[in-house]
Amino acid sequence: EISNKKKRKMTHLLPKVTLSGLSTKKGESHLPKPYKLRNFYLPSEVEVHNTSYDCWVSLFGKVYDLTRLIQENLDIEENAPLCKPIIEAAGRDVSHWFDASTGEPKTYIDPKTNLRTVYCPWGRYLHIPPTEPIVWDSSFVTPWWKNKKFVIGSLSKKTRKLRVINMLTKDDDILEVASEENINEILDRYSELNLHAASYTWKRIGRPLDMERTLEENGIPDESDEYERLGIDGDAYIPAVHLYFNDDLTMA
């Protein structure tokens, strides 16, 4: 039997988990379950959130969860059509809708009216004013693209692959990680494969890694661009780290 003191020590070593604020109360069945928040998301992670009830987009390096925005507006008759372009763009990057210098939606001169109009390649979307003089819902205070409450993290500028070799179990796994992530954040990803990930010392060629530094900062460069330049398969060599069990009995 494990003592209370030992249990407290084991709990302290587990990766810190922060969950999204999405509610699962009755009446909100169209909202997804709470999920783990990260500092950096992979494009492949954004891609899977591509429905009206699980809607993420990326914009100028930030990841937005617009699920609640969409669900709150789908039942409003005049706003439902404005949700459609965002739903169609779910899981993708929408930076091309916006001006990089201002962060505001792009505009152009409409050849038919000679008036400056917002660029809406897939149709007018939520919080964009109509071109016609009609009544519209302008009750929002901040448009969604400027509202920080929808931002859940950053989009990785470059992903890379890493081999994680468990010296105790002999498991050899390949992870896709964000190049900006430190080793603790990579450990958090690996914990989905091994719930005792925090019970190991992470090493590279026998040298313990600094868990607060990135792979690059730990002397593990990303050479995939060089491989591509030379016409070498990027998977021909994937750098590896080795995990050595500490025998501290951390609990899952």
Short mmCIF file of C-alpha atoms in Angstrom, two decimals:
data_model
loop_
_atom_site.label_atom_id
_atom_site.label_comp_id
_atom_site.label_asym_id
_atom_site.label_seq_id
_atom_site.Cartn_x
_atom_site.Cartn_y
_atom_site.Cartn_z
CA GLU A 1 0.00 0.00 0.00
CA ILE A 2 1.34 3.47 -0.91
CA SER A 3 1.53 6.02 1.91
CA ASN A 4 -0.25 9.39 1.69
CA LYS A 5 3.14 11.10 1.68
CA LYS A 6 4.23 9.00 -1.30
CA LYS A 7 0.95 9.72 -3.11
CA ARG A 8 1.44 13.48 -2.67
CA LYS A 9 4.92 13.19 -4.16
CA MET A 10 3.63 11.15 -7.09
CA THR A 11 0.84 13.60 -7.86
CA HIS A 12 3.29 16.50 -7.84
CA LEU A 13 5.31 14.86 -10.63
CA LEU A 14 2.40 14.48 -13.05
CA PRO A 15 2.19 16.93 -15.97
CA LYS A 16 -0.02 19.94 -15.23
CA VAL A 17 -3.29 19.72 -17.18
CA THR A 18 -5.36 22.77 -18.08
CA LEU A 19 -8.77 22.18 -19.62
CA SER A 20 -10.80 24.40 -21.88
CA GLY A 21 -13.77 26.20 -20.39
CA LEU A 22 -16.36 24.53 -22.63
CA SER A 23 -19.36 23.48 -20.60
CA THR A 24 -21.07 20.13 -20.74
CA LYS A 25 -24.25 21.24 -18.96
CA LYS A 26 -27.64 19.97 -20.01
CA GLY A 27 -28.87 21.83 -23.07
CA GLU A 28 -25.36 22.23 -24.51
CA SER A 29 -25.11 18.84 -26.16
CA HIS A 30 -23.77 20.39 -29.35
CA LEU A 31 -20.62 21.58 -27.60
CA PRO A 32 -17.60 19.25 -27.43
CA LYS A 33 -16.22 17.92 -24.18
CA PRO A 34 -13.51 19.99 -22.42
CA TYR A 35 -10.10 19.46 -23.96
CA LYS A 36 -6.51 19.99 -22.89
CA LEU A 37 -5.20 23.46 -23.65
CA ARG A 38 -1.73 23.78 -25.16
CA ASN A 39 0.60 26.68 -25.82
CA PHE A 40 1.15 25.40 -29.36
CA TYR A 41 -1.09 23.39 -31.69
CA LEU A 42 -0.07 21.40 -34.75
CA PRO A 43 -1.90 22.13 -38.03
CA SER A 44 -3.05 18.49 -37.94
CA GLU A 45 -4.68 19.14 -34.54
CA VAL A 46 -6.59 22.14 -35.88
CA GLU A 47 -7.74 20.23 -38.98
CA VAL A 48 -9.86 17.75 -37.04
CA HIS A 49 -12.03 20.49 -35.48
CA ASN A 50 -14.01 21.07 -38.66
CA THR A 51 -17.71 20.99 -37.83
CA SER A 52 -20.36 23.41 -36.58
CA TYR A 53 -20.23 21.83 -33.12
CA ASP A 54 -16.41 21.70 -32.99
CA CYS A 55 -15.09 24.66 -34.94
CA TRP A 56 -11.48 25.85 -34.84
CA VAL A 57 -9.66 28.16 -37.24
CA SER A 58 -6.18 29.64 -37.27
CA LEU A 59 -5.51 33.30 -37.93
CA PHE A 60 -2.10 34.98 -38.07
CA GLY A 61 -0.46 32.29 -35.95
CA LYS A 62 -3.22 32.07 -33.34
CA VAL A 63 -5.76 29.27 -32.92
CA TYR A 64 -9.39 30.24 -32.31
CA ASP A 65 -12.10 27.98 -30.93
CA LEU A 66 -15.29 29.46 -32.42
CA THR A 67 -17.56 26.59 -31.39
CA ARG A 68 -19.55 28.55 -28.84
CA LEU A 69 -19.84 31.55 -31.17
CA ILE A 70 -21.28 29.35 -33.91
CA GLN A 71 -23.67 27.52 -31.61
CA GLU A 72 -24.97 30.76 -30.12
CA ASN A 73 -25.75 32.17 -33.55
CA LEU A 74 -27.05 29.17 -35.49
CA ASP A 75 -30.45 29.48 -33.82
CA ILE A 76 -30.77 33.18 -34.71
CA GLU A 77 -32.51 33.40 -38.07
CA GLU A 78 -30.61 36.39 -39.46
CA ASN A 79 -27.25 35.13 -38.18
CA ALA A 80 -27.45 31.47 -39.21
CA PRO A 81 -26.38 32.15 -42.85
CA LEU A 82 -23.41 34.15 -41.53
CA CYS A 83 -22.16 31.07 -39.70
CA LYS A 84 -21.87 29.06 -42.92
CA PRO A 85 -18.58 30.55 -44.25
CA ILE A 86 -16.90 30.03 -40.88
CA ILE A 87 -18.17 26.44 -40.65
CA GLU A 88 -16.89 25.78 -44.18
CA ALA A 89 -13.49 27.17 -43.13
CA ALA A 90 -13.40 25.16 -39.88
CA GLY A 91 -10.11 23.34 -39.37
CA ARG A 92 -8.27 25.69 -41.76
CA ASP A 93 -6.29 28.91 -41.77
CA VAL A 94 -8.28 32.06 -42.59
CA SER A 95 -5.43 34.58 -42.53
CA HIS A 96 -6.08 35.34 -46.20
CA TRP A 97 -9.41 36.89 -45.20
CA PHE A 98 -7.57 39.59 -43.25
CA ASP A 99 -5.05 42.38 -43.75
CA ALA A 100 -1.76 41.44 -42.08
CA SER A 101 -0.87 45.08 -41.36
CA THR A 102 -4.13 45.97 -39.58
CA GLY A 103 -5.52 42.64 -38.46
CA GLU A 104 -8.87 43.71 -39.88
CA PRO A 105 -10.84 42.05 -42.71
CA LYS A 106 -9.51 42.88 -46.17
CA THR A 107 -11.50 45.33 -48.26
CA TYR A 108 -11.72 46.14 -51.96
CA ILE A 109 -13.61 48.46 -54.31
CA ASP A 110 -16.72 46.72 -55.57
CA PRO A 111 -16.76 47.24 -59.38
CA LYS A 112 -20.57 47.30 -59.40
CA THR A 113 -21.13 49.88 -56.66
CA ASN A 114 -17.72 51.61 -56.59
CA LEU A 115 -17.92 51.33 -52.80
CA ARG A 116 -15.31 49.89 -50.46
CA THR A 117 -16.51 46.43 -49.44
CA VAL A 118 -15.23 43.76 -47.09
CA TYR A 119 -13.53 40.85 -48.86
CA CYS A 120 -15.60 37.74 -48.09
CA PRO A 121 -14.39 34.95 -50.42
CA TRP A 122 -16.91 32.43 -49.07
CA GLY A 123 -19.69 34.91 -48.34
CA ARG A 124 -20.41 37.43 -45.61
CA TYR A 125 -19.65 36.01 -42.16
CA LEU A 126 -20.42 36.84 -38.53
CA HIS A 127 -19.68 40.42 -37.38
CA ILE A 128 -19.23 41.73 -40.93
CA PRO A 129 -21.69 44.56 -41.72
CA PRO A 130 -24.00 44.13 -44.72
CA THR A 131 -23.39 46.07 -47.91
CA GLU A 132 -27.10 46.89 -48.16
CA PRO A 133 -28.86 49.33 -45.80
CA ILE A 134 -30.66 46.67 -43.77
CA VAL A 135 -31.11 45.99 -40.07
CA TRP A 136 -28.47 43.62 -38.73
CA ASP A 137 -27.32 42.30 -35.36
CA SER A 138 -24.54 44.62 -34.20
CA SER A 139 -25.02 43.87 -30.50
CA PHE A 140 -21.56 42.31 -30.17
CA VAL A 141 -18.93 44.49 -28.47
CA THR A 142 -15.79 43.02 -30.04
CA PRO A 143 -15.69 41.13 -33.37
CA TRP A 144 -14.59 37.54 -32.99
CA TRP A 145 -11.22 38.03 -34.72
CA LYS A 146 -10.24 40.63 -32.09
CA ASN A 147 -11.81 38.86 -29.12
CA LYS A 148 -9.10 37.17 -27.05
CA LYS A 149 -11.59 34.89 -25.32
CA PHE A 150 -11.73 32.77 -28.46
CA VAL A 151 -7.94 32.37 -28.68
CA ILE A 152 -6.81 29.06 -27.18
CA GLY A 153 -3.13 29.06 -28.18
CA SER A 154 -0.65 29.53 -31.01
CA LEU A 155 -0.26 27.61 -34.25
CA SER A 156 3.16 26.00 -34.60
CA LYS A 157 5.21 27.64 -37.33
CA LYS A 158 7.09 24.39 -37.89
CA THR A 159 6.44 20.86 -36.73
CA ARG A 160 9.03 18.12 -36.45
CA LYS A 161 9.24 14.42 -35.68
CA LEU A 162 10.88 12.87 -32.63
CA ARG A 163 11.56 9.25 -31.68
CA VAL A 164 10.90 8.48 -28.04
CA ILE A 165 12.55 5.23 -26.96
CA ASN A 166 11.48 3.80 -23.61
CA MET A 167 14.46 1.91 -22.21
CA LEU A 168 12.26 0.04 -19.72
CA THR A 169 9.50 -1.23 -21.99
CA LYS A 170 11.51 -1.01 -25.24
CA ASP A 171 8.63 0.86 -26.88
CA ASP A 172 9.77 3.03 -29.78
CA ASP A 173 7.27 5.77 -30.67
CA ILE A 174 7.41 8.60 -33.20
CA LEU A 175 5.75 11.85 -32.16
CA GLU A 176 4.92 14.92 -34.20
CA VAL A 177 5.66 17.94 -32.02
CA ALA A 178 5.82 21.71 -32.33
CA SER A 179 9.37 22.98 -32.74
CA GLU A 180 8.53 25.75 -30.24
CA GLU A 181 7.61 23.32 -27.45
CA ASN A 182 9.92 22.61 -24.55
CA ILE A 183 10.59 19.05 -23.38
CA ASN A 184 7.95 19.26 -20.65
CA GLU A 185 5.35 20.10 -23.28
CA ILE A 186 6.56 17.19 -25.41
CA LEU A 187 6.35 14.98 -22.32
CA ASP A 188 2.72 16.06 -22.01
CA ARG A 189 2.07 14.86 -25.56
CA TYR A 190 3.85 11.58 -24.85
CA SER A 191 1.73 11.04 -21.73
CA GLU A 192 -1.14 10.12 -24.07
CA LEU A 193 0.91 7.02 -24.93
CA ASN A 194 2.41 6.46 -21.49
CA LEU A 195 0.52 7.68 -18.42
CA HIS A 196 3.72 7.33 -16.35
CA ALA A 197 5.71 9.64 -18.64
CA ALA A 198 6.67 11.88 -15.71
CA SER A 199 8.41 8.93 -14.02
CA TYR A 200 11.25 8.95 -16.54
CA THR A 201 14.46 10.90 -17.03
CA TRP A 202 14.70 12.11 -20.62
CA LYS A 203 18.16 11.81 -22.14
CA ARG A 204 19.91 12.36 -25.45
CA ILE A 205 23.07 10.27 -26.00
CA GLY A 206 23.35 9.74 -22.26
CA ARG A 207 22.90 13.41 -21.34
CA PRO A 208 19.81 14.48 -19.35
CA LEU A 209 17.73 17.04 -21.20
CA ASP A 210 16.75 20.42 -19.80
CA MET A 211 12.98 20.02 -19.56
CA GLU A 212 12.38 23.78 -19.80
CA ARG A 213 14.21 24.08 -23.12
CA THR A 214 13.21 23.15 -26.66
CA LEU A 215 14.77 20.32 -28.66
CA GLU A 216 16.87 22.84 -30.57
CA GLU A 217 18.05 24.45 -27.33
CA ASN A 218 18.98 20.98 -26.06
CA GLY A 219 21.28 20.46 -29.03
CA ILE A 220 18.82 18.44 -31.14
CA PRO A 221 18.49 20.48 -34.35
CA ASP A 222 15.74 20.06 -36.91
CA GLU A 223 17.51 19.08 -40.13
CA SER A 224 14.41 18.34 -42.21
CA ASP A 225 14.89 21.43 -44.40
CA GLU A 226 18.43 20.31 -45.22
CA TYR A 227 17.20 16.81 -46.05
CA GLU A 228 14.58 18.28 -48.38
CA ARG A 229 17.23 20.44 -50.09
CA LEU A 230 19.36 17.35 -50.66
CA GLY A 231 16.41 15.26 -51.83
CA ILE A 232 16.62 12.91 -48.85
CA ASP A 233 13.49 11.38 -47.33
CA GLY A 234 12.78 13.32 -44.14
CA ASP A 235 11.94 10.07 -42.35
CA ALA A 236 15.31 8.53 -43.21
CA TYR A 237 16.64 9.85 -39.90
CA ILE A 238 14.49 11.01 -36.99
CA PRO A 239 16.40 12.13 -33.88
CA ALA A 240 15.74 10.05 -30.78
CA VAL A 241 15.58 10.64 -27.06
CA HIS A 242 15.81 7.85 -24.50
CA LEU A 243 13.63 7.52 -21.41
CA TYR A 244 15.05 5.96 -18.25
CA PHE A 245 12.62 4.91 -15.53
CA ASN A 246 13.11 6.62 -12.17
CA ASP A 247 11.16 4.02 -10.14
CA ASP A 248 9.22 6.74 -8.29
CA LEU A 249 5.82 5.07 -8.79
CA THR A 250 4.00 8.11 -10.17
CA MET A 251 0.31 7.35 -10.50
CA ALA A 252 -1.67 7.63 -13.73
#
